[in-house]
Short mmCIF file of C-alpha atoms and ligand atoms in Angstrom, two decimals:
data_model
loop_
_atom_site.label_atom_id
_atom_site.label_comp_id
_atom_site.label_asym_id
_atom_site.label_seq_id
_atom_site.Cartn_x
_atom_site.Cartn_y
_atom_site.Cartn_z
CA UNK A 1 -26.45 145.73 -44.83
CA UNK A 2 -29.28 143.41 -45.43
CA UNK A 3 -31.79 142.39 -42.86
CA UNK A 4 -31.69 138.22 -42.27
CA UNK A 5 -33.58 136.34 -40.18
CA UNK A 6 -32.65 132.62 -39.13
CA UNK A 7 -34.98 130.39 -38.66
CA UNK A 8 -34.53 127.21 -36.71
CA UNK A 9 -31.82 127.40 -34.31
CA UNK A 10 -30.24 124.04 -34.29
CA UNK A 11 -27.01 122.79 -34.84
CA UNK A 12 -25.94 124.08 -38.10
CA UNK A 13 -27.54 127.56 -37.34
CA UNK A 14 -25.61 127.57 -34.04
CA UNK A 15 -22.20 126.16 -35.89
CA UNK A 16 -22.14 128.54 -38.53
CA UNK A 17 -24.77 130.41 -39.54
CA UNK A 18 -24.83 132.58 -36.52
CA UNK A 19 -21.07 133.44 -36.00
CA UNK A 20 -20.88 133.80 -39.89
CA UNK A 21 -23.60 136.44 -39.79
CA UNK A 22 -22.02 137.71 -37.19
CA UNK A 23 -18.66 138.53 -38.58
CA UNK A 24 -20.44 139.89 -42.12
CA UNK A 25 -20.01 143.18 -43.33
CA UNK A 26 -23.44 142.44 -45.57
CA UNK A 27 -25.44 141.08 -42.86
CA UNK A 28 -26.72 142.13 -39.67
CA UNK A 29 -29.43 139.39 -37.54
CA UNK A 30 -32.30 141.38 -36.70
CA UNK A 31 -34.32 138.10 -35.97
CA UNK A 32 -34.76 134.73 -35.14
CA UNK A 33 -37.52 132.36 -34.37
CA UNK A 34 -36.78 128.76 -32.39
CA UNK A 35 -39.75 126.41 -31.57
CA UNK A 36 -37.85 125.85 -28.21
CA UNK A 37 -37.56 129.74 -27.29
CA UNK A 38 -33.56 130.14 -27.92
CA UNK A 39 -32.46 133.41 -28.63
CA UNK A 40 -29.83 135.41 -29.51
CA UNK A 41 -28.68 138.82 -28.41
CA UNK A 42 -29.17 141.43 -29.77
CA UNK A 43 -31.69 139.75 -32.48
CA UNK A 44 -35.40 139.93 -31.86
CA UNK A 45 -36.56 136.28 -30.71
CA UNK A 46 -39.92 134.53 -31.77
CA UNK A 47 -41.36 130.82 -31.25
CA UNK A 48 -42.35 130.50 -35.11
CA UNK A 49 -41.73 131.44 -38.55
CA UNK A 50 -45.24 132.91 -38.68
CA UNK A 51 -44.53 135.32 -35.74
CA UNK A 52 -41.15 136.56 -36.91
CA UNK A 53 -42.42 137.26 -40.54
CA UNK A 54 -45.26 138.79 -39.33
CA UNK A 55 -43.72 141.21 -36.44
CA UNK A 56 -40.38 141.99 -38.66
CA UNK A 57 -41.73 143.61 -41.42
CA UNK A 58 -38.33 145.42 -42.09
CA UNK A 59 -36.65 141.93 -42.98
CA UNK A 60 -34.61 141.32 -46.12
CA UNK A 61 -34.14 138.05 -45.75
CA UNK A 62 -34.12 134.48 -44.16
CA UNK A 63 -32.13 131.57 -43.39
CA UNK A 64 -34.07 128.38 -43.25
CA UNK A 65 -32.00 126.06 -41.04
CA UNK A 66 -34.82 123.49 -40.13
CA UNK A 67 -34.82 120.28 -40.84
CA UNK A 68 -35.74 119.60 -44.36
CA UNK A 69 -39.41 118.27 -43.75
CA UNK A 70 -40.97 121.64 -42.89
CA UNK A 71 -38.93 123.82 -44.99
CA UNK A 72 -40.97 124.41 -47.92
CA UNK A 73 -43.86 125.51 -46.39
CA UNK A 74 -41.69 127.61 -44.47
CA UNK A 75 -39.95 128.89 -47.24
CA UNK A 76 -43.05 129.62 -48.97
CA UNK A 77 -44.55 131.74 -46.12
CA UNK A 78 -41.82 133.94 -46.37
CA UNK A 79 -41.75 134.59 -50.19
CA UNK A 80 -45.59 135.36 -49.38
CA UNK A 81 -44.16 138.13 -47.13
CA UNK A 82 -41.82 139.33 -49.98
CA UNK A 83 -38.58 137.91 -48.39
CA UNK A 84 -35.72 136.62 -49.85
CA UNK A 85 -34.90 132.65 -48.75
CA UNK A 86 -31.53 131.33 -48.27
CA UNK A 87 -32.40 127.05 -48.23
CA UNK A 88 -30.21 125.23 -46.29
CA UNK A 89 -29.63 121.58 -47.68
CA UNK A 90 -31.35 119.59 -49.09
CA UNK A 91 -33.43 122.67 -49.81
CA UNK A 92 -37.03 120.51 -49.13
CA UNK A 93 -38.29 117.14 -49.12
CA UNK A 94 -39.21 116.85 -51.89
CA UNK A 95 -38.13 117.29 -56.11
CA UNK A 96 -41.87 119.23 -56.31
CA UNK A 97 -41.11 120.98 -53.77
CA UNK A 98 -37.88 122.70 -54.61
CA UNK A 99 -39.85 123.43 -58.18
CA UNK A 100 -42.78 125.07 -56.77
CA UNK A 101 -40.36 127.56 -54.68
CA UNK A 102 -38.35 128.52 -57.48
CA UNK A 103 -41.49 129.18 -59.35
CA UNK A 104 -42.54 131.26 -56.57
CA UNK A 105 -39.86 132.84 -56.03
CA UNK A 106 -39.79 133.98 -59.60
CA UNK A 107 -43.19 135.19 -59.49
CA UNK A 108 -42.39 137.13 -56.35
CA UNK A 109 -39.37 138.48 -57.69
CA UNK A 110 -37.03 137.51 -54.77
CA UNK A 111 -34.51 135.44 -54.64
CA UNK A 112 -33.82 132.06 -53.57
CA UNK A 113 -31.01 130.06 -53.11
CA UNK A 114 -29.82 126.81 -52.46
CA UNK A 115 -26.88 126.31 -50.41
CA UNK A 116 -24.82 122.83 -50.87
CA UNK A 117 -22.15 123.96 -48.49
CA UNK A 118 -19.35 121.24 -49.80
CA UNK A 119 -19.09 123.10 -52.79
CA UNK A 120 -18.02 125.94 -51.46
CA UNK A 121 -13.95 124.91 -50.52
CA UNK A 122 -11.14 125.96 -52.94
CA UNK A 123 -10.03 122.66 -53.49
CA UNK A 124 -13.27 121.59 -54.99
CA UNK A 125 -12.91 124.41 -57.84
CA UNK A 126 -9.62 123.62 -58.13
CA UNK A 127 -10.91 119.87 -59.42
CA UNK A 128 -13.56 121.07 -61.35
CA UNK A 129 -11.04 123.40 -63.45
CA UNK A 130 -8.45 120.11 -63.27
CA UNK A 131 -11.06 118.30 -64.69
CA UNK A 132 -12.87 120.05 -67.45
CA UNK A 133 -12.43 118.43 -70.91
CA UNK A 134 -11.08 115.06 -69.06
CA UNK A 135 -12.03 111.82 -69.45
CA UNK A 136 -13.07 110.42 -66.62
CA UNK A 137 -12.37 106.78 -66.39
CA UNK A 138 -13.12 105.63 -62.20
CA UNK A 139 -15.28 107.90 -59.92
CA UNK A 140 -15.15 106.83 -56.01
CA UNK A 141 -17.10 108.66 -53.49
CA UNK A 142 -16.44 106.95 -50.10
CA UNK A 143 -18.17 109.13 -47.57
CA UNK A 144 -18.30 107.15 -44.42
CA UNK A 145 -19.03 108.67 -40.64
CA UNK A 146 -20.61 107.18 -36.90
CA UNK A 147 -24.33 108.98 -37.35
CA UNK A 148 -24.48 108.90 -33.66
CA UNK A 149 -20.88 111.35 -33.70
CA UNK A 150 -22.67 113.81 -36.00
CA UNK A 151 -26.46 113.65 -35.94
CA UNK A 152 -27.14 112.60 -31.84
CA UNK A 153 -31.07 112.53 -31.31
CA UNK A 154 -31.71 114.01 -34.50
CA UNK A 155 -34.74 111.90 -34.82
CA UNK A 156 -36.11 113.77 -38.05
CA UNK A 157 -33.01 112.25 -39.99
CA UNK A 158 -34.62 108.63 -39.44
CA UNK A 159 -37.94 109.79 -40.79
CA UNK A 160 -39.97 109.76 -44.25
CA UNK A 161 -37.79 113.13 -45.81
CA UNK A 162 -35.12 112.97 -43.41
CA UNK A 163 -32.87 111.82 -46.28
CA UNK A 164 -30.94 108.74 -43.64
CA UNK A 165 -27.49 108.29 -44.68
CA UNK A 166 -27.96 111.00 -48.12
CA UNK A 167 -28.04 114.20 -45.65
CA UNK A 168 -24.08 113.95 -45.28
CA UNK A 169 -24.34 111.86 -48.54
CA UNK A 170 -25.86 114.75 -50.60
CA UNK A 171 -22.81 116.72 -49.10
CA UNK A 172 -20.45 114.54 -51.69
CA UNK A 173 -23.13 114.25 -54.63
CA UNK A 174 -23.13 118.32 -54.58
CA UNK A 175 -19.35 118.16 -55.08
CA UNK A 176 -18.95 115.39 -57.82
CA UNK A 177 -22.41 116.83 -59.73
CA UNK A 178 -19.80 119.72 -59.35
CA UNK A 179 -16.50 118.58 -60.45
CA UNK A 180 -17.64 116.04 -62.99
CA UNK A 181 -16.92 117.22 -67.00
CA UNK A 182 -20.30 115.86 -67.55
CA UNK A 183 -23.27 114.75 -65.88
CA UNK A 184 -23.99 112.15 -63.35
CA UNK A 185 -27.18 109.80 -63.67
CA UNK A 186 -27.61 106.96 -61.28
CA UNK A 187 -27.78 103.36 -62.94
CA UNK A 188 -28.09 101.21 -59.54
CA UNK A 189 -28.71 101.71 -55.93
CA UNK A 190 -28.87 99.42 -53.01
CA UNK A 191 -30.33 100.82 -49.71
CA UNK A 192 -30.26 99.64 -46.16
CA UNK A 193 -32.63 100.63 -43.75
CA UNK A 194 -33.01 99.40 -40.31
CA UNK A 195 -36.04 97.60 -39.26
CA UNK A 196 -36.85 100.72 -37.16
CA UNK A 197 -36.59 103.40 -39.29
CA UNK A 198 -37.66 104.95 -42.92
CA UNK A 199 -34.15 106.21 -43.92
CA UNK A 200 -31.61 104.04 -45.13
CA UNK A 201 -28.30 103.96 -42.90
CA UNK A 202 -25.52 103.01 -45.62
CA UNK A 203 -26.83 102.92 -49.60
CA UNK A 204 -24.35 102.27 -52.68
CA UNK A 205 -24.79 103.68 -55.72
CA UNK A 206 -23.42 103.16 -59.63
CA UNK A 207 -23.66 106.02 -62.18
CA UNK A 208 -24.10 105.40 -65.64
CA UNK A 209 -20.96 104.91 -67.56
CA UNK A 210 -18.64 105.44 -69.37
CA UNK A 211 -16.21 104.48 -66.63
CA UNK A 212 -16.51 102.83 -63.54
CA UNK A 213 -18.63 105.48 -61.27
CA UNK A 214 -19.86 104.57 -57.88
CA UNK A 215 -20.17 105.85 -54.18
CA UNK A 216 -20.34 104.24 -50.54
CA UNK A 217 -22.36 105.91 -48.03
CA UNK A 218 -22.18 104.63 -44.63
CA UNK A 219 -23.61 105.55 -40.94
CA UNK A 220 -22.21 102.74 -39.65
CA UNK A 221 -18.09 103.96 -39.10
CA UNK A 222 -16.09 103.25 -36.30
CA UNK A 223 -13.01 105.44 -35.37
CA UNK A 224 -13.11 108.18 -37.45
CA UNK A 225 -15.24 109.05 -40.75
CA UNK A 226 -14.02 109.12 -44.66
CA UNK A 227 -15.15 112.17 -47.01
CA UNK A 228 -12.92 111.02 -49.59
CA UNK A 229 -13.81 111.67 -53.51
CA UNK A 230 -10.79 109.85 -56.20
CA UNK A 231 -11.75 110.59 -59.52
CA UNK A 232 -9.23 109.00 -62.53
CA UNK A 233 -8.76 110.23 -65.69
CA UNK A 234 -8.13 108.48 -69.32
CA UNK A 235 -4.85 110.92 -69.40
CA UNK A 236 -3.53 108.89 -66.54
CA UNK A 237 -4.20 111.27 -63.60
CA UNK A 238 -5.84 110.42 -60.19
CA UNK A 239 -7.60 113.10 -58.68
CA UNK A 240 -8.04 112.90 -54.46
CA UNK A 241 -10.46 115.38 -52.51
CA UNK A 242 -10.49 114.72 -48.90
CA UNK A 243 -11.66 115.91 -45.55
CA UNK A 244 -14.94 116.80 -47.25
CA UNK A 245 -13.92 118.45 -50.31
CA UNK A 246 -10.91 120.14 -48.31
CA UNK A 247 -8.10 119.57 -49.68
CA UNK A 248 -6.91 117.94 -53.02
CA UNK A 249 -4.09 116.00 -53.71
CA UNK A 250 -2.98 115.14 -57.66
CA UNK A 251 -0.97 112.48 -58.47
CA UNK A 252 0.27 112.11 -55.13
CA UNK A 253 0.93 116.02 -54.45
CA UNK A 254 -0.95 117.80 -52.08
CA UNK A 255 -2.13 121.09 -53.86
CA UNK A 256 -4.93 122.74 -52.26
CA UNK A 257 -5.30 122.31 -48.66
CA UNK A 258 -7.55 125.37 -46.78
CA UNK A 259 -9.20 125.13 -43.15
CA UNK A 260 -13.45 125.06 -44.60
CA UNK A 261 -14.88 128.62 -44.63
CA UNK A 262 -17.75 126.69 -46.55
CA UNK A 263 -20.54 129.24 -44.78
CA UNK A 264 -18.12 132.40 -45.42
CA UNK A 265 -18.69 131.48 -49.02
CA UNK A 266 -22.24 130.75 -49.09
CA UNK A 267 -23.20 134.23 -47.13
CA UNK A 268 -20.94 136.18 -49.69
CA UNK A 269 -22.94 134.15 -52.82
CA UNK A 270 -26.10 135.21 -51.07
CA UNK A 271 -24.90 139.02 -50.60
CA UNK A 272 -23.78 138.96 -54.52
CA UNK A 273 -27.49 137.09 -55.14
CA UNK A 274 -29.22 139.83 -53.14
CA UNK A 275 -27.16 142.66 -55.09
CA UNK A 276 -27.82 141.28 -58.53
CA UNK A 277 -31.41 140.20 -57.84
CA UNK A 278 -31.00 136.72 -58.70
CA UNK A 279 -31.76 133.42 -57.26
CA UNK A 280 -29.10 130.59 -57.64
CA UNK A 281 -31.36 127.16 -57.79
CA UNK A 282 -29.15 124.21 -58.09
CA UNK A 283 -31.19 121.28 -57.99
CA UNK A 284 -28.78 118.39 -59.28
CA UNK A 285 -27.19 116.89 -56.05
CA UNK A 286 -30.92 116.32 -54.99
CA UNK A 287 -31.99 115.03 -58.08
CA UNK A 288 -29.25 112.23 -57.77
CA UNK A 289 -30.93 111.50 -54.21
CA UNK A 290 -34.23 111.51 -55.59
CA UNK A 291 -33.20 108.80 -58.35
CA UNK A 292 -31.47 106.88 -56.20
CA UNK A 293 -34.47 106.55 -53.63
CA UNK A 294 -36.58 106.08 -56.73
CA UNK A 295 -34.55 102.90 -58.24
CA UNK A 296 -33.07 102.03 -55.11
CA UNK A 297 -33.47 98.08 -54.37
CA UNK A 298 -34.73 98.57 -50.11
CA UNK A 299 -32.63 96.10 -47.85
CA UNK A 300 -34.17 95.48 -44.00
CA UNK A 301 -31.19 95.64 -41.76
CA UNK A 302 -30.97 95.52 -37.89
CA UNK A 303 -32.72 98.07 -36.12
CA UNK A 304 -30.40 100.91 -34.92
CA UNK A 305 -30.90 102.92 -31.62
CA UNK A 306 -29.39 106.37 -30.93
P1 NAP B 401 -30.94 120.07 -35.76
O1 NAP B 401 -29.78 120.26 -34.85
O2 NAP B 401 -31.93 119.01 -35.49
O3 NAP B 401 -31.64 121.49 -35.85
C1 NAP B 401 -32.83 121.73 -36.57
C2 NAP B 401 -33.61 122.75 -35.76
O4 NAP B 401 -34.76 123.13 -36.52
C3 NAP B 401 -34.13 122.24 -34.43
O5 NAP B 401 -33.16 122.32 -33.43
C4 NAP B 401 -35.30 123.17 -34.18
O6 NAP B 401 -34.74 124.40 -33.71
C5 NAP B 401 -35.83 123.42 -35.60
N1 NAP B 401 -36.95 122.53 -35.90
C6 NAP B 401 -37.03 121.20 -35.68
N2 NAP B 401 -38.22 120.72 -36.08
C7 NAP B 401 -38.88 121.77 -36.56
C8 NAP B 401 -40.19 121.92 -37.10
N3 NAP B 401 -41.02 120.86 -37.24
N4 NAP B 401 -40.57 123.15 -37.50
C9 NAP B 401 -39.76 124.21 -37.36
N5 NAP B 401 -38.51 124.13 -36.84
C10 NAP B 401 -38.09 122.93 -36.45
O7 NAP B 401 -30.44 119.83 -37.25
P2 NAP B 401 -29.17 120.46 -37.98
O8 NAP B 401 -28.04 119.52 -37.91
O9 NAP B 401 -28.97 121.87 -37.58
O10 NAP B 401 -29.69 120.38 -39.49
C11 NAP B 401 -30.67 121.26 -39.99
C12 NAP B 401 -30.52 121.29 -41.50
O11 NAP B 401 -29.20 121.78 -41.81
C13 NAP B 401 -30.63 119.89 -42.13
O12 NAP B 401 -31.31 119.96 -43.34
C14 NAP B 401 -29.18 119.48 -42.34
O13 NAP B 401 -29.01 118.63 -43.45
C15 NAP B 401 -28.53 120.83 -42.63
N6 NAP B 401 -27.10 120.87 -42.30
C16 NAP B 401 -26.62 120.37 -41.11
C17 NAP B 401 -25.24 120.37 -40.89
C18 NAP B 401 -24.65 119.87 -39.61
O14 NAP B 401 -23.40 119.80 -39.49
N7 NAP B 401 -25.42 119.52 -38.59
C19 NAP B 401 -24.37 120.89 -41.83
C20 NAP B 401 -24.90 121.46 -42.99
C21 NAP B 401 -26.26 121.43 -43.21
P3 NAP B 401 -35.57 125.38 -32.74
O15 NAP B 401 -36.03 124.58 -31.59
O16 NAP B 401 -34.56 126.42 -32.41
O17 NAP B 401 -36.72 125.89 -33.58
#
């Protein structure tokens, strides 16, 4: 069993990463650390990374399930203390970032991984295998859903490395960088960003061509959200991946459809990771996010309060 640690106990470490550890037959929690004092029974409980790293020196491993502003230097610290670093997504703030840690890591000789936990549904390898050696002639990520439904006072998401409307956003980019036969560069991108923010709250993006390859990201959805991905192909097929990479649908006939166990999946990569001794860095869904933010033509919109 390997030793983990979670730090930051928000909502994502309370939705999954705690019951999932909890169910493992390759993990067991021996610690957490939570700025506001949760804790969890049974783990030791600390108020910061430092504290945990330095008063658990039997620790494996971490989970870094802050928000992505603060977890590089996090993530550093613990490589410092010869840990191994599980990054939850988008694994920092910034391209740079996510280099210097691998480097690190390297040097260290621990592993680190990213997790992009879309990726990890059945239906989503499913495409990729329906997919390789296709043409691909339309590409059509819609990935629509009310920001104050699934991010509610999350103020960080607003901020400078917060990501806006790309932290669910990166969620699709992680499965078509996936499924695609070949790669994905962005050509255009419009971003809107309320007066009272730094984060754009809906963005569109085209990707280079051949074909016709764009995506829709919006905050902004009323009465119920859209994780839809249609991808067509020269040989006449149209490809569907709903409910968040969920289930797919070719043609018109449903054939993969599996309730998530996205975090199942990423805790078993990171056991096989921790067996083998090797880090899995996948950096392209954040590349994509990068680009657009770094060709992206800024729109002021209204501002927008939680
Ligand atoms: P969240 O609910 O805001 O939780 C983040 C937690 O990190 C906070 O509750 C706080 O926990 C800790 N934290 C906040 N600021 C910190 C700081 N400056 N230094 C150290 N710790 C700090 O956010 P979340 O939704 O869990 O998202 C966290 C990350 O997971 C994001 O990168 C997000 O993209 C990713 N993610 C979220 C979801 C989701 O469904 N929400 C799904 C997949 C991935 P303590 O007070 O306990 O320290």
């Amino acid at each position: 069993m390997y030793r983990i640690g979670v730090i930051g106990l928000g909502k994502i470490a309370q939705d999954q990463h705690l019951p999932v550890i909890a169910a493992s037959d390759a993990f067991t929690l021996v610690a957490v650390s939570s700025q506001r004092g949760l804790s969890v029974p049974g783990a030791r409980s600390f108020r910061d990374h430092a504290a945990l790293l330095a008063e658990t020196p039997d620790l494996d491993a971490v989970a870094i399930c802050t928000p992505p502003q603060v977890r590089h230097a996090i993530a550093r610290d613990a490589l410092a203390a010869g840990k191994h670093v599980m990054l939850e997504k988008p694994p920092a703030a910034t391209l740079s970032a996510l280099s210097d840690l691998t480097v690190a890591a390297a040097r260290r000789g621990r592993v680190l991984m990213t997790t992009w936990h879309s990726q990890y549904n059945a239906a989503v390898d499913a495409a990729r295998e329906r997919l390789a050696g296709e043409t691909v002639t339309r590409l059509f990520i819609e990935w629509k859903e009310d920001v104050r439904k699934w991010h509610p006072g999350q103020a960080w998401i607003w901020q400078a490395g917060g990501f806006g409307v790309f932290d669910p956003g990166i969620n699709a980019l992680s499965i078509a960088s996936k499924i695609m036969p070949r790669p994905l560069l962005i050509e255009q991108a419009s971003l809107l960003v309320p007066a009272n923010a730094e984060s754009p709250i809906a963005a569109e993006l085209r990707f280079a061509g051949p074909g016709d390859l764009t995506a829709v990201f919006d905050w902004r959805q009323q009465g119920g959200e859209v994780w839809d991905i249609t991808v067509e192909t020269a040989s006449g097929h149209r490809l569907v991946l709903s409910g968040g990479g969920s289930r797919l649908t070719i043609d018109g006939v449903e054939t993969v459809a599996e309730a998530p166990r996205e975090y199942q999946g990423i805790y078993r990569h990171f056991a096989a990771l921790l067996d083998a001794g090797t880090s899995h860095v996948d950096a392209r869904p954040f590349e994509l996010v990068a680009d657009a933010f770094l060709l992206g033509r800024r729109t002021s919109t209204a501002a927008f309060h939680d």
